[in-house]
XYZ file of C-alpha atoms in Angstrom:
406
model
C -2.633 33.367 27.031
C 1.302 33.016 25.570
C 1.047 29.979 25.333
C -2.470 30.264 23.275
C 0.211 32.781 20.848
C 2.788 30.918 20.021
C 0.518 27.605 18.992
C -0.418 30.030 16.110
C 2.963 30.902 15.453
C 4.718 27.275 15.709
C 1.764 27.022 12.808
C 3.479 29.806 11.196
C 6.417 29.023 11.070
C 5.296 25.973 9.705
C 3.881 27.396 6.420
C 6.538 29.783 5.826
C 9.549 26.224 6.453
C 7.029 24.366 3.694
C 6.739 27.195 1.132
C 10.238 27.643 0.698
C 11.003 24.005 0.522
C 10.664 21.011 -2.399
C 7.445 19.063 -0.779
C 8.866 15.426 -2.219
C 7.053 13.423 0.910
C 6.097 10.671 -1.097
C 2.598 9.817 0.419
C 1.388 13.879 0.797
C -0.129 16.527 -1.230
C -1.327 19.645 -1.267
C -5.325 20.022 -0.835
C -7.230 23.593 -3.110
C -8.590 26.423 -0.916
C -11.893 24.744 -1.614
C -11.038 22.270 -0.384
C -9.996 23.127 2.668
C -12.681 26.078 3.360
C -14.691 22.794 4.283
C -12.898 22.488 7.495
C -13.087 24.830 8.789
C -17.156 24.374 8.453
C -20.032 23.608 11.271
C -19.257 19.701 9.923
C -16.006 18.852 11.529
C -18.654 19.481 14.846
C -21.089 16.388 13.751
C -21.897 12.713 14.157
C -23.989 11.065 11.529
C -23.750 7.926 12.901
C -25.571 4.540 10.710
C -26.740 4.896 7.214
C -27.653 7.927 4.724
C -31.449 8.605 5.515
C -31.321 6.490 8.490
C -28.559 8.503 11.092
C -28.519 7.694 14.892
C -28.986 11.152 15.010
C -30.519 13.800 13.920
C -29.999 17.149 12.342
C -28.366 14.951 9.138
C -30.150 15.929 6.756
C -27.571 18.037 4.658
C -25.284 15.522 5.879
C -26.423 12.333 4.330
C -26.903 14.586 0.391
C -22.488 15.202 1.392
C -21.804 11.978 2.024
C -24.531 10.446 -0.993
C -22.780 12.456 -3.183
C -19.363 11.454 -1.751
C -20.300 7.733 -2.670
C -21.522 8.688 -6.416
C -18.652 9.672 -7.524
C -16.544 7.991 -6.243
C -18.472 4.978 -7.522
C -18.038 6.853 -11.119
C -14.519 8.040 -11.063
C -13.456 4.292 -10.297
C -16.425 2.552 -12.409
C -16.764 0.509 -8.739
C -20.000 -1.892 -8.284
C -19.839 -0.522 -4.176
C -18.716 1.988 -2.634
C -17.798 2.839 1.428
C -16.056 6.575 1.666
C -15.786 6.385 6.027
C -12.588 5.180 6.573
C -10.722 7.992 8.092
C -7.035 7.069 7.016
C -5.865 4.210 4.855
C -4.773 2.139 7.904
C -8.632 2.047 9.048
C -9.468 1.081 6.044
C -7.194 -2.075 5.625
C -8.379 -3.592 8.850
C -12.333 -2.812 8.560
C -11.164 -5.807 5.509
C -8.917 -7.282 7.575
C -12.167 -7.642 10.166
C -14.710 -8.470 6.761
C -13.154 -10.681 5.748
C -10.824 -13.231 7.305
C -11.317 -14.946 10.896
C -8.058 -15.405 13.762
C -5.310 -17.709 12.926
C -6.182 -16.999 8.436
C -3.615 -16.656 6.281
C -2.576 -13.526 4.429
C -0.385 -12.740 1.923
C 1.687 -9.454 1.409
C 4.693 -7.429 0.692
C 7.440 -7.161 2.871
C 8.121 -3.029 4.001
C 11.903 -4.059 2.790
C 9.784 -4.904 -0.589
C 7.779 -2.284 -0.368
C 5.055 -3.187 1.517
C 3.171 -0.619 4.401
C 3.331 -1.496 7.615
C -0.653 -2.037 7.426
C -0.153 -4.713 5.371
C 1.747 -6.974 8.022
C 2.631 -5.489 11.954
C -1.292 -4.924 11.503
C -2.344 -7.754 10.292
C -1.282 -9.504 13.121
C -3.045 -7.856 15.445
C -6.390 -9.181 13.952
C -4.938 -13.003 14.472
C -3.390 -13.217 11.075
C -1.142 -15.802 10.296
C 1.552 -13.184 7.317
C 3.215 -15.457 3.924
C 5.073 -12.759 2.336
C 4.983 -12.116 -1.264
C 8.884 -12.742 -2.964
C 9.514 -10.706 -4.777
C 12.319 -9.887 -7.113
C 14.608 -7.031 -6.548
C 16.274 -6.398 -9.863
C 12.034 -5.677 -11.387
C 11.244 -4.362 -7.630
C 7.570 -6.085 -8.733
C 6.227 -9.346 -7.046
C 7.534 -12.877 -8.641
C 4.577 -14.224 -9.704
C 6.897 -17.539 -11.021
C 6.973 -18.090 -6.954
C 4.526 -16.161 -5.965
C 2.018 -18.324 -7.679
C 3.627 -21.735 -6.315
C 3.544 -20.302 -2.190
C -0.131 -19.295 -2.576
C -1.218 -22.346 -4.322
C 0.756 -24.106 -1.568
C -0.880 -21.945 2.026
C -4.187 -21.802 0.643
C -4.233 -18.324 1.494
C -7.641 -16.087 2.558
C -7.078 -12.324 1.334
C -4.056 -11.592 -1.077
C -2.844 -7.947 0.120
C -1.361 -6.548 -3.218
C -0.397 -2.511 -3.977
C 2.774 -0.838 -2.022
C 4.136 2.270 0.347
C 7.052 1.725 -2.245
C 5.180 1.486 -5.447
C 7.688 1.687 -8.869
C 5.628 -0.549 -11.187
C 2.061 -1.942 -11.582
C 2.163 -4.971 -9.752
C 0.902 -8.492 -10.877
C -3.105 -8.248 -10.486
C -4.819 -9.988 -13.036
C -2.138 -13.098 -12.264
C -2.726 -13.158 -9.154
C -6.690 -13.053 -9.119
C -6.532 -15.764 -11.311
C -4.398 -17.673 -8.730
C -6.765 -16.842 -5.496
C -10.022 -18.181 -7.538
C -8.291 -21.550 -7.288
C -7.682 -21.513 -3.229
C -10.582 -19.685 -2.730
C -8.999 -16.495 -1.273
C -9.581 -12.477 -2.139
C -7.280 -9.958 -3.259
C -7.280 -7.152 -1.626
C -5.464 -3.826 -3.552
C -4.545 -1.107 -1.396
C -4.176 1.698 -3.759
C -3.156 4.829 -1.771
C -0.141 5.358 -2.630
C -1.462 5.482 -6.520
C -5.337 6.581 -6.707
C -5.285 9.853 -7.668
C -2.603 7.870 -11.515
C -6.008 5.835 -11.384
C -8.465 7.632 -11.233
C -6.659 9.746 -14.346
C -5.792 6.824 -16.101
C -1.996 6.187 -15.495
C -1.453 2.937 -13.797
C -3.579 0.060 -13.857
C -6.745 -0.078 -13.012
C -7.136 -2.694 -10.536
C -11.004 -2.798 -10.346
C -11.342 -4.079 -13.903
C -8.379 -5.943 -13.677
C -10.866 -7.988 -10.797
C -9.497 -7.503 -7.292
C -12.141 -7.900 -5.549
C -11.370 -4.770 -3.253
C -9.567 -1.519 -3.322
C -8.202 0.928 0.436
C -6.858 3.728 -0.570
C -6.357 6.568 1.004
C -7.071 10.006 -0.514
C -4.745 12.776 0.129
C -0.890 11.323 -1.806
C -1.720 11.119 -5.625
C -5.039 12.390 -4.253
C -6.491 15.543 -3.837
C -8.246 14.972 -0.554
C -7.777 15.144 2.493
C -6.535 12.496 4.795
C -8.652 9.909 4.896
C -9.870 6.927 3.046
C -11.987 5.160 0.655
C -12.863 1.540 0.122
C -14.571 -0.206 -3.161
C -15.465 -3.714 -3.774
C -17.540 -6.561 -5.663
C -21.362 -5.948 -4.699
C -21.669 -9.188 -3.218
C -18.932 -8.344 -0.330
C -20.259 -4.855 0.612
C -23.085 -5.634 3.581
C -19.899 -7.727 5.308
C -17.537 -4.080 4.012
C -20.067 -1.827 5.464
C -21.082 -3.680 8.697
C -16.775 -4.259 9.444
C -16.621 0.174 8.582
C -18.554 0.906 10.570
C -19.848 0.590 13.191
C -16.437 -1.972 14.123
C -13.757 0.452 13.228
C -15.652 4.284 12.513
C -18.199 6.186 14.771
C -17.790 9.498 14.029
C -16.368 10.134 10.258
C -14.707 13.035 10.343
C -17.402 14.739 7.960
C -16.100 18.084 7.529
C -13.100 16.980 5.709
C -16.025 13.946 3.168
C -17.742 17.273 2.315
C -13.610 18.184 0.887
C -13.388 14.848 -0.088
C -16.353 15.723 -2.667
C -14.985 18.669 -3.911
C -11.478 16.693 -4.567
C -13.051 13.941 -6.728
C -14.959 16.913 -8.570
C -11.290 18.806 -8.951
C -10.328 14.613 -10.474
C -12.989 14.288 -13.023
C -12.165 17.547 -13.788
C -8.772 17.528 -14.239
C -7.344 14.459 -12.645
C -5.632 12.698 -16.124
C -4.077 15.727 -17.426
C -1.993 15.829 -13.452
C -2.171 12.427 -13.679
C -0.004 12.833 -17.118
C 2.161 15.355 -15.575
C 2.628 13.403 -12.456
C 3.687 10.122 -14.012
C 6.469 12.180 -17.017
C 7.577 14.223 -13.723
C 8.284 10.828 -11.882
C 9.864 9.207 -15.266
C 12.743 12.932 -16.153
C 13.751 13.271 -12.496
C 14.561 9.383 -12.520
C 16.904 9.618 -15.466
C 18.187 13.351 -14.409
C 19.658 11.514 -10.880
C 20.612 8.303 -13.232
C 22.836 10.762 -15.907
C 24.006 12.920 -12.850
C 25.410 9.135 -11.444
C 22.995 8.097 -8.303
C 21.749 4.563 -8.104
C 17.924 4.750 -9.053
C 15.855 1.498 -8.367
C 14.598 -0.259 -10.404
C 16.566 0.556 -14.519
C 15.354 -2.823 -16.130
C 12.581 -1.248 -15.387
C 12.469 2.456 -16.545
C 12.636 3.565 -13.344
C 9.343 4.130 -12.711
C 5.674 3.986 -13.796
C 4.321 5.780 -10.592
C 4.922 9.014 -9.443
C 7.871 8.226 -6.771
C 11.424 7.847 -7.826
C 13.816 5.917 -5.568
C 17.594 6.203 -5.622
C 19.826 3.944 -2.819
C 22.177 6.336 -1.482
C 23.373 3.351 1.109
C 22.224 5.835 4.119
C 19.190 6.888 3.827
C 18.740 8.517 6.948
C 21.417 10.042 6.732
C 20.561 11.174 2.370
C 17.446 12.509 3.926
C 18.551 15.119 6.978
C 21.074 16.323 4.122
C 18.812 16.971 2.498
C 16.555 18.187 5.174
C 18.821 20.950 5.388
C 18.680 22.144 2.014
C 15.098 22.111 2.055
C 14.386 19.071 -0.413
C 11.881 17.201 2.161
C 12.233 13.466 1.838
C 11.850 10.288 3.439
C 14.648 7.605 4.103
C 13.290 3.701 3.187
C 14.260 0.266 3.350
C 15.103 -1.664 0.436
C 15.563 -5.226 -0.691
C 18.706 -6.020 -0.086
C 19.641 -3.868 2.669
C 19.491 -5.856 5.374
C 16.878 -3.772 7.661
C 18.727 -0.775 7.621
C 17.060 2.424 5.381
C 19.178 2.089 2.897
C 16.817 4.430 0.295
C 15.922 7.961 -0.407
C 11.602 7.878 -1.499
C 11.039 10.755 -3.106
C 7.039 12.120 -4.744
C 6.947 14.336 -7.291
C 2.770 14.899 -6.816
C 2.610 17.776 -4.689
C 5.355 20.449 -6.902
C 3.567 18.183 -9.952
C 0.807 20.573 -8.607
C 2.564 23.535 -7.859
C 2.989 23.513 -11.748
C 6.358 21.805 -12.170
C 7.181 19.759 -15.195
C 10.118 18.207 -17.015
C 12.228 21.399 -16.825
C 12.226 21.752 -12.996
C 13.001 17.937 -12.526
C 15.565 18.120 -13.913
C 16.985 21.208 -12.249
C 15.450 18.951 -9.157
C 17.636 16.362 -9.504
C 20.939 17.990 -9.731
C 20.309 19.581 -6.135
C 20.284 16.800 -5.070
C 22.791 15.731 -6.478
C 25.112 18.749 -5.115
C 23.300 18.772 -1.386
C 24.558 15.162 -1.400
C 28.069 16.339 -2.165
C 27.863 18.344 0.553
C 26.984 21.958 -1.349
C 25.188 24.475 0.248
C 21.651 25.164 -1.704
C 19.053 25.954 0.832
C 19.011 29.257 -0.978
C 18.828 27.939 -4.216
C 15.818 25.706 -2.927
C 14.566 28.806 -1.681
C 14.623 30.913 -5.276
C 12.716 27.577 -7.333
C 9.945 27.286 -4.452
C 9.200 30.775 -4.711
C 7.808 30.547 -8.080
C 5.998 27.965 -7.477
C 3.710 28.257 -4.944
C 0.097 28.386 -6.097
C -1.966 25.202 -6.326
C -2.844 24.260 -9.606
C -5.959 21.410 -11.396
C -8.360 23.352 -9.384
C -11.242 24.896 -10.442
C -9.967 28.419 -7.810
C -6.216 28.135 -7.965
C -4.753 29.735 -4.604
C -1.692 29.715 -2.309
C -0.624 26.450 -1.722
C 0.727 27.408 2.251
C -1.159 31.293 3.204
C -2.658 29.727 6.445
C -6.164 30.651 6.744
């Protein structure tokens, strides 16, 4: 019984930590209470293998309604020809696409991790026995070098080109890459995991409109949903994609969080544009103030950021991230193109604090707290005081405390 109680005690401590901190991890967000209510429903006990209306399990009448609504809302949000809502993570979604569109030994292009690429664009692809080539990168512009990339793609003639990133400050040259891909018979996949909410809110590039064959995305970063994923694709690829998802990489697809995703879609349709606008404004103001305070903010030549992310070069990212954590400022270290394998950067995301209602003035204050903390000044009490003022989930139908434990 003591261990039983300890588990809940540990969870409560975690909730208290987050409620007294500034959560600035770029790959995280906080869901509304309406989304969280879905997690604890009976749906979490059930399976729904097979297609809507043709399940291998009985008792799926209402589950079919939920999944049908998830597909309809996804297609509406992103103006997609086809949507698959079954992947349970962004990496699983990418694995499904590799399975659907490539064969062992094919070549693909993607960004290396030190230039912002995700591990599922490299190591995970190699599990499929794919030959991974890296897109050339312009470090000053912090974006793909389209001229060099054009030459390499025409020379290698890959089967797949992966765009999108984990450190993602600026829109990628989707239209240009799509044109080159057509010349060599390649498909273009765009991993929108980090910017899905910004796309839904019409504040970032639209990869579907710009011609990407497939868009994959996790649903819990700038999007309002639980931790799962979606795949959007052109209709001619639908059958291949759907088969690659189920039964190839997904069996049970976590129906309780699927219901939560439906709620998140409805929140995005109602509040997504205003949220996305404020998120990008906040990121820009944070970056500008950090720069004014003398910090090396990446992407200066392009205006620092067009997304929810800000990246600062601090030489020793691990040390800086630990220092900020002690102050209650939660970030993560990252590689940079010039860091030679060393985590020299700090990646900051403003999407969660934006959902808590913070705006430009708070971004300026957070920049000052970051600067002070990295200079060795104790700002923990100031962080706690600021977090107390912003602990309610906004941009939702029913506002609630962000870190209360059910």
